Amino acid sequence: MKRQELCQLLQDELRHQYNTLEINNIVNYIWANLLKNSELINLSSMILSENAQIGNWISELKMGMPVQYVLNNSFFYNLELFVNTHVLIPRPETEELVNWILSDPKNESALTLIDIGTGSGCIALALKKKRPIWMVTAIDISGDALKVARKNASNNDLNVKFIQCDFLTDSTSVNETFDIVVSNPPYISNDELDKVGDGVRRYEPRIALVPPGNDPLIFYKKIADWSLTHLNRSGAIYLEMNEFLFQEIENTFRNAGFLNLEIKKDMQGKNRMLKVQF
Ligand code: GLN
């Protein structure tokens, strides 16, 4: 099969839903995956469109499913990850959060870290890969998400301790203290969910996007409170946040008694990340 043939097939099939650039991105994703699979790459162009695997991918793409879920594959920082609809597709903003942690000179030594709401495991695993001497713990409420995270740990040969627990109601299952607390908690409101793309709303897990109840600060309040007793005095909390709530989130930590707060913008210039210290 030639890349150009795949391109032609996807143009024909998907042009009503996606523009040329989007189709080209999908082709790139699929092509990169095919290169790993000699059986499919050796297909002759005659039977390309009749191949069951490619046919399934095309029908899922036509339904609007993001290509990462179609292929069960995504890239994050220094890792290739398995993803399915039980976990969020890792975002570039979250890579920036990982980068911030790694670029802090204080974070070169042997440290303990907890990732709250690990989903695919992307944050915990990218950090463990870069800092093998760190002791990394990752928790999530969802058993299905943890299956994905464990699979990613094993595929990438990384040793992370995973714990299933509901951080909001049962944080007692984690009783150690940590040098770094990191989280990309659910932070989209129900109103905002109506405005995000179809692929996000229809396929990404709601539990990972929208916090429970009507309080968009619920995870930040709990992380602030919990960290008073679980963050080592010289440690730091790194969080991803909703750009519209950065002031409220900052105040949540200030009111809890934290003195050192630093907000960082993402590559789109939005107030996206917060670092908190005692
Ligand atoms: N930690 C994962 C990520 O950053 C999952 C986040 C979530 O589900 N809210 O993608």
PDB file of C-alpha atoms and ligand atoms in Angstrom:
ATOM      1  CA  MET A   1       0.000   0.000   0.000  1.00  0.00           C
ATOM      2  CA  LYS A   2       1.185   3.488  -0.717  1.00  0.00           C
ATOM      3  CA  ARG A   3       0.551   6.412   1.617  1.00  0.00           C
ATOM      4  CA  GLN A   4      -0.999   8.269  -1.260  1.00  0.00           C
ATOM      5  CA  GLU A   5      -3.565   5.466  -1.767  1.00  0.00           C
ATOM      6  CA  LEU A   6      -4.568   5.635   1.869  1.00  0.00           C
ATOM      7  CA  CYS A   7      -4.850   9.407   1.502  1.00  0.00           C
ATOM      8  CA  GLN A   8      -7.102   9.065  -1.531  1.00  0.00           C
ATOM      9  CA  LEU A   9      -9.341   6.515   0.211  1.00  0.00           C
ATOM     10  CA  LEU A  10      -9.749   8.690   3.306  1.00  0.00           C
ATOM     11  CA  GLN A  11     -10.350  11.812   1.213  1.00  0.00           C
ATOM     12  CA  ASP A  12     -13.168   9.988  -0.595  1.00  0.00           C
ATOM     13  CA  GLU A  13     -14.683   8.617   2.581  1.00  0.00           C
ATOM     14  CA  LEU A  14     -14.284  11.498   5.015  1.00  0.00           C
ATOM     15  CA  ARG A  15     -14.418  14.696   2.970  1.00  0.00           C
ATOM     16  CA  HIS A  16     -17.976  15.536   4.047  1.00  0.00           C
ATOM     17  CA  GLN A  17     -16.971  15.659   7.690  1.00  0.00           C
ATOM     18  CA  TYR A  18     -13.379  16.805   7.779  1.00  0.00           C
ATOM     19  CA  ASN A  19     -11.359  19.405   5.918  1.00  0.00           C
ATOM     20  CA  THR A  20      -8.237  18.454   3.937  1.00  0.00           C
ATOM     21  CA  LEU A  21      -5.880  19.345   6.751  1.00  0.00           C
ATOM     22  CA  GLU A  22      -7.817  17.262   9.275  1.00  0.00           C
ATOM     23  CA  ILE A  23      -7.862  14.338   6.878  1.00  0.00           C
ATOM     24  CA  ASN A  24      -4.141  14.687   6.372  1.00  0.00           C
ATOM     25  CA  ASN A  25      -3.612  14.521  10.141  1.00  0.00           C
ATOM     26  CA  ILE A  26      -5.748  11.390  10.318  1.00  0.00           C
ATOM     27  CA  VAL A  27      -3.765   9.866   7.453  1.00  0.00           C
ATOM     28  CA  ASN A  28      -0.521  10.620   9.286  1.00  0.00           C
ATOM     29  CA  TYR A  29      -1.791   8.941  12.426  1.00  0.00           C
ATOM     30  CA  ILE A  30      -3.017   5.880  10.590  1.00  0.00           C
ATOM     31  CA  TRP A  31       0.106   5.661   8.440  1.00  0.00           C
ATOM     32  CA  ALA A  32       2.371   5.792  11.496  1.00  0.00           C
ATOM     33  CA  ASN A  33       0.371   2.911  12.967  1.00  0.00           C
ATOM     34  CA  LEU A  34       0.408   0.921   9.761  1.00  0.00           C
ATOM     35  CA  LEU A  35       4.189   1.168   9.578  1.00  0.00           C
ATOM     36  CA  LYS A  36       4.249  -0.970  12.715  1.00  0.00           C
ATOM     37  CA  ASN A  37       1.986  -3.561  11.150  1.00  0.00           C
ATOM     38  CA  SER A  38       3.582  -5.246   8.178  1.00  0.00           C
ATOM     39  CA  GLU A  39       0.474  -7.290   7.387  1.00  0.00           C
ATOM     40  CA  LEU A  40      -1.532  -4.157   6.628  1.00  0.00           C
ATOM     41  CA  ILE A  41       1.267  -2.229   4.992  1.00  0.00           C
ATOM     42  CA  ASN A  42       1.713  -5.065   2.505  1.00  0.00           C
ATOM     43  CA  LEU A  43      -1.916  -4.890   1.411  1.00  0.00           C
ATOM     44  CA  SER A  44      -2.324  -4.254  -2.270  1.00  0.00           C
ATOM     45  CA  SER A  45      -4.203  -1.086  -3.126  1.00  0.00           C
ATOM     46  CA  MET A  46      -6.905  -3.148  -4.864  1.00  0.00           C
ATOM     47  CA  ILE A  47      -8.162  -4.511  -1.584  1.00  0.00           C
ATOM     48  CA  LEU A  48      -7.347  -1.534   0.616  1.00  0.00           C
ATOM     49  CA  SER A  49     -10.946  -0.417   0.951  1.00  0.00           C
ATOM     50  CA  GLU A  50     -12.142  -3.996   1.494  1.00  0.00           C
ATOM     51  CA  ASN A  51      -9.807  -4.728   4.353  1.00  0.00           C
ATOM     52  CA  ALA A  52     -11.923  -5.309   7.470  1.00  0.00           C
ATOM     53  CA  GLN A  53      -9.598  -3.445   9.803  1.00  0.00           C
ATOM     54  CA  ILE A  54      -9.387  -0.353   7.623  1.00  0.00           C
ATOM     55  CA  GLY A  55     -13.133  -0.541   6.946  1.00  0.00           C
ATOM     56  CA  ASN A  56     -13.826  -0.502  10.699  1.00  0.00           C
ATOM     57  CA  TRP A  57     -11.538   2.467  11.220  1.00  0.00           C
ATOM     58  CA  ILE A  58     -13.271   4.406   8.462  1.00  0.00           C
ATOM     59  CA  SER A  59     -16.738   3.757   9.838  1.00  0.00           C
ATOM     60  CA  GLU A  60     -15.675   4.851  13.322  1.00  0.00           C
ATOM     61  CA  LEU A  61     -14.057   7.998  11.902  1.00  0.00           C
ATOM     62  CA  LYS A  62     -17.268   8.694   9.987  1.00  0.00           C
ATOM     63  CA  MET A  63     -19.212   8.484  13.248  1.00  0.00           C
ATOM     64  CA  GLY A  64     -16.948  11.238  14.581  1.00  0.00           C
ATOM     65  CA  MET A  65     -14.773   9.145  16.849  1.00  0.00           C
ATOM     66  CA  PRO A  66     -11.369  10.790  17.491  1.00  0.00           C
ATOM     67  CA  VAL A  67      -8.604   8.983  15.605  1.00  0.00           C
ATOM     68  CA  GLN A  68      -6.764   8.191  18.860  1.00  0.00           C
ATOM     69  CA  TYR A  69      -9.738   6.110  20.071  1.00  0.00           C
ATOM     70  CA  VAL A  70     -10.138   4.523  16.644  1.00  0.00           C
ATOM     71  CA  LEU A  71      -6.538   3.310  16.699  1.00  0.00           C
ATOM     72  CA  ASN A  72      -6.290   2.891  20.498  1.00  0.00           C
ATOM     73  CA  ASN A  73      -3.126   4.910  20.335  1.00  0.00           C
ATOM     74  CA  SER A  74      -1.844   8.292  21.371  1.00  0.00           C
ATOM     75  CA  PHE A  75       1.455  10.052  21.972  1.00  0.00           C
ATOM     76  CA  PHE A  76       2.317  11.999  25.096  1.00  0.00           C
ATOM     77  CA  TYR A  77       5.611  13.644  25.940  1.00  0.00           C
ATOM     78  CA  ASN A  78       8.164  10.835  25.582  1.00  0.00           C
ATOM     79  CA  LEU A  79       5.676   7.965  25.401  1.00  0.00           C
ATOM     80  CA  GLU A  80       3.400   6.046  23.112  1.00  0.00           C
ATOM     81  CA  LEU A  81       0.191   5.208  24.988  1.00  0.00           C
ATOM     82  CA  PHE A  82      -2.793   2.897  24.602  1.00  0.00           C
ATOM     83  CA  VAL A  83      -6.052   4.841  24.953  1.00  0.00           C
ATOM     84  CA  ASN A  84      -9.728   3.894  24.904  1.00  0.00           C
ATOM     85  CA  THR A  85     -12.922   5.751  25.789  1.00  0.00           C
ATOM     86  CA  HIS A  86     -12.386   5.108  29.514  1.00  0.00           C
ATOM     87  CA  VAL A  87      -9.597   7.696  29.553  1.00  0.00           C
ATOM     88  CA  LEU A  88      -9.061  11.202  28.198  1.00  0.00           C
ATOM     89  CA  ILE A  89      -6.894  11.606  25.137  1.00  0.00           C
ATOM     90  CA  PRO A  90      -3.771  13.240  26.611  1.00  0.00           C
ATOM     91  CA  ARG A  91      -3.465  16.933  25.738  1.00  0.00           C
ATOM     92  CA  PRO A  92      -0.503  19.143  24.817  1.00  0.00           C
ATOM     93  CA  GLU A  93      -1.398  21.447  27.736  1.00  0.00           C
ATOM     94  CA  THR A  94      -0.740  18.514  30.059  1.00  0.00           C
ATOM     95  CA  GLU A  95       2.640  17.971  28.405  1.00  0.00           C
ATOM     96  CA  GLU A  96       3.432  21.544  29.380  1.00  0.00           C
ATOM     97  CA  LEU A  97       2.564  20.709  32.992  1.00  0.00           C
ATOM     98  CA  VAL A  98       4.952  17.728  32.883  1.00  0.00           C
ATOM     99  CA  ASN A  99       7.597  19.949  31.344  1.00  0.00           C
ATOM    100  CA  TRP A 100       7.227  22.500  34.123  1.00  0.00           C
ATOM    101  CA  ILE A 101       7.816  19.834  36.768  1.00  0.00           C
ATOM    102  CA  LEU A 102      10.870  18.499  34.955  1.00  0.00           C
ATOM    103  CA  SER A 103      12.383  21.902  34.319  1.00  0.00           C
ATOM    104  CA  ASP A 104      12.375  22.863  37.999  1.00  0.00           C
ATOM    105  CA  PRO A 105      15.994  22.400  39.214  1.00  0.00           C
ATOM    106  CA  LYS A 106      14.668  21.415  42.666  1.00  0.00           C
ATOM    107  CA  ASN A 107      13.145  18.340  41.070  1.00  0.00           C
ATOM    108  CA  GLU A 108      16.376  16.624  40.047  1.00  0.00           C
ATOM    109  CA  SER A 109      16.828  14.531  43.205  1.00  0.00           C
ATOM    110  CA  ALA A 110      15.073  11.360  44.378  1.00  0.00           C
ATOM    111  CA  LEU A 111      11.490  12.432  45.155  1.00  0.00           C
ATOM    112  CA  THR A 112       8.113  10.903  45.879  1.00  0.00           C
ATOM    113  CA  LEU A 113       5.184  11.962  43.698  1.00  0.00           C
ATOM    114  CA  ILE A 114       1.452  11.326  43.509  1.00  0.00           C
ATOM    115  CA  ASP A 115      -0.688  11.861  40.401  1.00  0.00           C
ATOM    116  CA  ILE A 116      -4.346  12.349  41.371  1.00  0.00           C
ATOM    117  CA  GLY A 117      -6.771  11.195  38.663  1.00  0.00           C
ATOM    118  CA  THR A 118      -4.200   9.526  36.459  1.00  0.00           C
ATOM    119  CA  GLY A 119      -6.520   8.406  33.634  1.00  0.00           C
ATOM    120  CA  SER A 120      -4.303   6.889  30.939  1.00  0.00           C
ATOM    121  CA  GLY A 121      -1.364   7.313  33.342  1.00  0.00           C
ATOM    122  CA  CYS A 122       0.190   9.872  31.007  1.00  0.00           C
ATOM    123  CA  ILE A 123       1.532  12.298  33.639  1.00  0.00           C
ATOM    124  CA  ALA A 124       2.786   9.665  36.072  1.00  0.00           C
ATOM    125  CA  LEU A 125       4.403   7.538  33.353  1.00  0.00           C
ATOM    126  CA  ALA A 126       6.062  10.390  31.453  1.00  0.00           C
ATOM    127  CA  LEU A 127       7.605  11.595  34.721  1.00  0.00           C
ATOM    128  CA  LYS A 128       8.696   8.125  35.805  1.00  0.00           C
ATOM    129  CA  LYS A 129      10.378   7.623  32.456  1.00  0.00           C
ATOM    130  CA  LYS A 130      12.321  10.880  32.786  1.00  0.00           C
ATOM    131  CA  ARG A 131      13.087  10.432  36.484  1.00  0.00           C
ATOM    132  CA  PRO A 132      13.455   6.685  37.125  1.00  0.00           C
ATOM    133  CA  ILE A 133      14.652   7.294  40.696  1.00  0.00           C
ATOM    134  CA  TRP A 134      11.366   8.904  41.709  1.00  0.00           C
ATOM    135  CA  MET A 135       8.797   6.822  43.599  1.00  0.00           C
ATOM    136  CA  VAL A 136       5.607   7.475  41.648  1.00  0.00           C
ATOM    137  CA  THR A 137       2.080   6.703  42.868  1.00  0.00           C
ATOM    138  CA  ALA A 138      -0.985   7.226  40.669  1.00  0.00           C
ATOM    139  CA  ILE A 139      -4.613   7.045  41.764  1.00  0.00           C
ATOM    140  CA  ASP A 140      -7.941   7.067  39.974  1.00  0.00           C
ATOM    141  CA  ILE A 141     -11.573   6.399  40.854  1.00  0.00           C
ATOM    142  CA  SER A 142     -12.111   4.370  37.674  1.00  0.00           C
ATOM    143  CA  GLY A 143     -11.063   0.734  37.531  1.00  0.00           C
ATOM    144  CA  ASP A 144     -11.374   0.842  33.742  1.00  0.00           C
ATOM    145  CA  ALA A 145      -9.008   3.816  33.549  1.00  0.00           C
ATOM    146  CA  LEU A 146      -6.530   2.054  35.831  1.00  0.00           C
ATOM    147  CA  LYS A 147      -6.550  -0.969  33.514  1.00  0.00           C
ATOM    148  CA  VAL A 148      -5.420   1.364  30.730  1.00  0.00           C
ATOM    149  CA  ALA A 149      -2.805   3.039  32.946  1.00  0.00           C
ATOM    150  CA  ARG A 150      -1.423  -0.340  34.072  1.00  0.00           C
ATOM    151  CA  LYS A 151      -1.239  -1.520  30.481  1.00  0.00           C
ATOM    152  CA  ASN A 152       0.672   1.634  29.567  1.00  0.00           C
ATOM    153  CA  ALA A 153       3.061   1.122  32.488  1.00  0.00           C
ATOM    154  CA  SER A 154       3.746  -2.416  31.381  1.00  0.00           C
ATOM    155  CA  ASN A 155       4.054  -1.556  27.654  1.00  0.00           C
ATOM    156  CA  ASN A 156       6.606   1.104  28.517  1.00  0.00           C
ATOM    157  CA  ASP A 157       8.325  -0.964  31.192  1.00  0.00           C
ATOM    158  CA  LEU A 158       7.734   1.592  33.937  1.00  0.00           C
ATOM    159  CA  ASN A 159       7.196   0.893  37.609  1.00  0.00           C
ATOM    160  CA  VAL A 160       4.395   3.036  39.045  1.00  0.00           C
ATOM    161  CA  LYS A 161       2.198   2.148  42.037  1.00  0.00           C
ATOM    162  CA  PHE A 162      -1.482   2.370  41.064  1.00  0.00           C
ATOM    163  CA  ILE A 163      -4.295   2.651  43.613  1.00  0.00           C
ATOM    164  CA  GLN A 164      -8.018   2.719  42.912  1.00  0.00           C
ATOM    165  CA  CYS A 165      -9.811   5.163  45.181  1.00  0.00           C
ATOM    166  CA  ASP A 166     -12.320   7.990  45.178  1.00  0.00           C
ATOM    167  CA  PHE A 167     -10.062  10.871  46.199  1.00  0.00           C
ATOM    168  CA  LEU A 168     -13.032  13.060  47.170  1.00  0.00           C
ATOM    169  CA  THR A 169     -14.507  10.614  49.667  1.00  0.00           C
ATOM    170  CA  ASP A 170     -11.838   8.039  50.460  1.00  0.00           C
ATOM    171  CA  SER A 171      -8.409   9.601  50.365  1.00  0.00           C
ATOM    172  CA  THR A 172      -7.471   7.526  53.440  1.00  0.00           C
ATOM    173  CA  SER A 173      -6.245   4.758  51.116  1.00  0.00           C
ATOM    174  CA  VAL A 174      -3.191   6.946  50.534  1.00  0.00           C
ATOM    175  CA  ASN A 175      -1.459   7.610  53.822  1.00  0.00           C
ATOM    176  CA  GLU A 176       2.104   8.523  52.840  1.00  0.00           C
ATOM    177  CA  THR A 177       3.421  12.037  52.313  1.00  0.00           C
ATOM    178  CA  PHE A 178       4.836  13.284  49.009  1.00  0.00           C
ATOM    179  CA  ASP A 179       7.316  15.778  47.615  1.00  0.00           C
ATOM    180  CA  ILE A 180       5.192  16.457  44.557  1.00  0.00           C
ATOM    181  CA  VAL A 181       1.415  16.366  44.135  1.00  0.00           C
ATOM    182  CA  VAL A 182       0.281  16.643  40.523  1.00  0.00           C
ATOM    183  CA  SER A 183      -3.198  16.583  39.068  1.00  0.00           C
ATOM    184  CA  ASN A 184      -5.179  17.368  35.970  1.00  0.00           C
ATOM    185  CA  PRO A 185      -8.582  16.985  37.623  1.00  0.00           C
ATOM    186  CA  PRO A 186     -11.974  17.249  35.884  1.00  0.00           C
ATOM    187  CA  TYR A 187     -12.539  20.994  35.431  1.00  0.00           C
ATOM    188  CA  ILE A 188     -15.121  21.577  32.701  1.00  0.00           C
ATOM    189  CA  SER A 189     -18.584  22.824  33.689  1.00  0.00           C
ATOM    190  CA  ASN A 190     -21.770  21.347  32.208  1.00  0.00           C
ATOM    191  CA  ASP A 191     -22.302  24.615  30.282  1.00  0.00           C
ATOM    192  CA  GLU A 192     -18.822  24.491  28.794  1.00  0.00           C
ATOM    193  CA  LEU A 193     -19.353  20.878  27.787  1.00  0.00           C
ATOM    194  CA  ASP A 194     -21.982  22.072  25.309  1.00  0.00           C
ATOM    195  CA  LYS A 195     -19.333  24.186  23.608  1.00  0.00           C
ATOM    196  CA  VAL A 196     -16.502  21.676  23.294  1.00  0.00           C
ATOM    197  CA  GLY A 197     -16.113  19.671  20.106  1.00  0.00           C
ATOM    198  CA  ASP A 198     -18.405  16.781  19.300  1.00  0.00           C
ATOM    199  CA  GLY A 199     -15.598  14.237  19.575  1.00  0.00           C
ATOM    200  CA  VAL A 200     -14.885  15.315  23.148  1.00  0.00           C
ATOM    201  CA  ARG A 201     -18.524  15.421  24.252  1.00  0.00           C
ATOM    202  CA  ARG A 202     -19.564  12.155  22.652  1.00  0.00           C
ATOM    203  CA  TYR A 203     -16.535   9.987  23.294  1.00  0.00           C
ATOM    204  CA  GLU A 204     -14.372  11.236  26.128  1.00  0.00           C
ATOM    205  CA  PRO A 205     -15.365  10.010  29.615  1.00  0.00           C
ATOM    206  CA  ARG A 206     -17.614  12.543  31.333  1.00  0.00           C
ATOM    207  CA  ILE A 207     -16.260  11.539  34.724  1.00  0.00           C
ATOM    208  CA  ALA A 208     -12.811  12.760  33.595  1.00  0.00           C
ATOM    209  CA  LEU A 209     -14.127  16.071  32.227  1.00  0.00           C
ATOM    210  CA  VAL A 210     -16.849  17.323  34.562  1.00  0.00           C
ATOM    211  CA  PRO A 211     -16.466  17.443  38.355  1.00  0.00           C
ATOM    212  CA  PRO A 212     -19.329  15.949  40.387  1.00  0.00           C
ATOM    213  CA  GLY A 213     -22.079  18.236  41.720  1.00  0.00           C
ATOM    214  CA  ASN A 214     -22.184  21.914  40.953  1.00  0.00           C
ATOM    215  CA  ASP A 215     -18.854  22.901  42.429  1.00  0.00           C
ATOM    216  CA  PRO A 216     -16.146  23.335  39.777  1.00  0.00           C
ATOM    217  CA  LEU A 217     -13.594  23.837  42.564  1.00  0.00           C
ATOM    218  CA  ILE A 218     -14.354  20.590  44.379  1.00  0.00           C
ATOM    219  CA  PHE A 219     -11.105  18.803  43.421  1.00  0.00           C
ATOM    220  CA  TYR A 220      -8.947  21.883  44.056  1.00  0.00           C
ATOM    221  CA  LYS A 221     -10.474  22.370  47.527  1.00  0.00           C
ATOM    222  CA  LYS A 222      -9.883  18.729  48.373  1.00  0.00           C
ATOM    223  CA  ILE A 223      -6.318  18.756  47.015  1.00  0.00           C
ATOM    224  CA  ALA A 224      -5.577  21.914  49.046  1.00  0.00           C
ATOM    225  CA  ASP A 225      -6.963  20.424  52.229  1.00  0.00           C
ATOM    226  CA  TRP A 226      -5.367  17.011  51.746  1.00  0.00           C
ATOM    227  CA  SER A 227      -1.987  18.485  50.847  1.00  0.00           C
ATOM    228  CA  LEU A 228      -1.781  20.300  54.197  1.00  0.00           C
ATOM    229  CA  THR A 229      -1.080  16.889  55.733  1.00  0.00           C
ATOM    230  CA  HIS A 230       0.312  14.941  52.742  1.00  0.00           C
ATOM    231  CA  LEU A 231       2.699  17.380  51.051  1.00  0.00           C
ATOM    232  CA  ASN A 232       6.198  17.550  52.508  1.00  0.00           C
ATOM    233  CA  ARG A 233       7.104  21.051  53.715  1.00  0.00           C
ATOM    234  CA  SER A 234       9.612  21.622  50.920  1.00  0.00           C
ATOM    235  CA  GLY A 235       7.345  20.064  48.306  1.00  0.00           C
ATOM    236  CA  ALA A 236       5.149  21.491  45.554  1.00  0.00           C
ATOM    237  CA  ILE A 237       1.727  20.949  43.999  1.00  0.00           C
ATOM    238  CA  TYR A 238       1.393  21.269  40.216  1.00  0.00           C
ATOM    239  CA  LEU A 239      -2.092  21.531  38.740  1.00  0.00           C
ATOM    240  CA  GLU A 240      -3.775  21.958  35.439  1.00  0.00           C
ATOM    241  CA  MET A 241      -6.814  24.227  35.624  1.00  0.00           C
ATOM    242  CA  ASN A 242      -9.718  25.842  33.856  1.00  0.00           C
ATOM    243  CA  GLU A 243      -8.491  29.159  32.465  1.00  0.00           C
ATOM    244  CA  PHE A 244     -11.729  30.884  33.508  1.00  0.00           C
ATOM    245  CA  LEU A 245     -11.359  29.841  37.153  1.00  0.00           C
ATOM    246  CA  PHE A 246      -7.692  30.547  37.798  1.00  0.00           C
ATOM    247  CA  GLN A 247      -8.415  33.276  40.343  1.00  0.00           C
ATOM    248  CA  GLU A 248     -10.856  31.165  42.319  1.00  0.00           C
ATOM    249  CA  ILE A 249      -8.441  28.231  42.256  1.00  0.00           C
ATOM    250  CA  GLU A 250      -5.558  30.416  43.403  1.00  0.00           C
ATOM    251  CA  ASN A 251      -7.737  31.750  46.244  1.00  0.00           C
ATOM    252  CA  THR A 252      -8.677  28.226  47.262  1.00  0.00           C
ATOM    253  CA  PHE A 253      -5.007  27.481  47.961  1.00  0.00           C
ATOM    254  CA  ARG A 254      -4.323  30.864  49.533  1.00  0.00           C
ATOM    255  CA  ASN A 255      -7.262  30.432  51.894  1.00  0.00           C
ATOM    256  CA  ALA A 256      -6.031  26.965  52.833  1.00  0.00           C
ATOM    257  CA  GLY A 257      -2.797  28.571  54.041  1.00  0.00           C
ATOM    258  CA  PHE A 258      -0.360  28.151  51.142  1.00  0.00           C
ATOM    259  CA  LEU A 259       1.856  31.203  50.655  1.00  0.00           C
ATOM    260  CA  ASN A 260       3.689  30.587  47.395  1.00  0.00           C
ATOM    261  CA  LEU A 261       1.573  30.474  44.271  1.00  0.00           C
ATOM    262  CA  GLU A 262       2.684  30.720  40.682  1.00  0.00           C
ATOM    263  CA  ILE A 263       0.433  30.676  37.621  1.00  0.00           C
ATOM    264  CA  LYS A 264       1.790  29.675  34.218  1.00  0.00           C
ATOM    265  CA  LYS A 265       0.152  30.255  30.862  1.00  0.00           C
ATOM    266  CA  ASP A 266      -0.139  27.502  28.285  1.00  0.00           C
ATOM    267  CA  MET A 267       1.070  27.845  24.703  1.00  0.00           C
ATOM    268  CA  GLN A 268      -2.206  29.509  23.770  1.00  0.00           C
ATOM    269  CA  GLY A 269      -1.626  32.191  26.386  1.00  0.00           C
ATOM    270  CA  LYS A 270      -4.330  30.865  28.733  1.00  0.00           C
ATOM    271  CA  ASN A 271      -3.833  30.739  32.517  1.00  0.00           C
ATOM    272  CA  ARG A 272      -3.615  26.954  32.600  1.00  0.00           C
ATOM    273  CA  MET A 273      -1.190  25.780  35.295  1.00  0.00           C
ATOM    274  CA  LEU A 274      -0.632  26.482  38.965  1.00  0.00           C
ATOM    275  CA  LYS A 275       2.292  25.668  41.219  1.00  0.00           C
ATOM    276  CA  VAL A 276       1.669  25.812  44.977  1.00  0.00           C
ATOM    277  CA  GLN A 277       4.131  25.686  47.868  1.00  0.00           C
ATOM    278  CA  PHE A 278       3.954  26.285  51.604  1.00  0.00           C
TER     279      PHE A 278
HETATM  280  N1  GLN B   1      -4.236  12.707  34.146  1.00  0.00           N
HETATM  281  C1  GLN B   1      -4.888  12.381  32.925  1.00  0.00           C
HETATM  282  C2  GLN B   1      -4.567  13.414  31.877  1.00  0.00           C
HETATM  283  O1  GLN B   1      -3.945  14.390  32.181  1.00  0.00           O
HETATM  284  C3  GLN B   1      -6.382  12.276  33.132  1.00  0.00           C
HETATM  285  C4  GLN B   1      -7.004  13.570  33.521  1.00  0.00           C
HETATM  286  C5  GLN B   1      -8.488  13.438  33.781  1.00  0.00           C
HETATM  287  O2  GLN B   1      -9.056  12.379  33.536  1.00  0.00           O
HETATM  288  N2  GLN B   1      -9.112  14.489  34.239  1.00  0.00           N
HETATM  289  O3  GLN B   1      -4.891  13.295  30.735  1.00  0.00           O
END
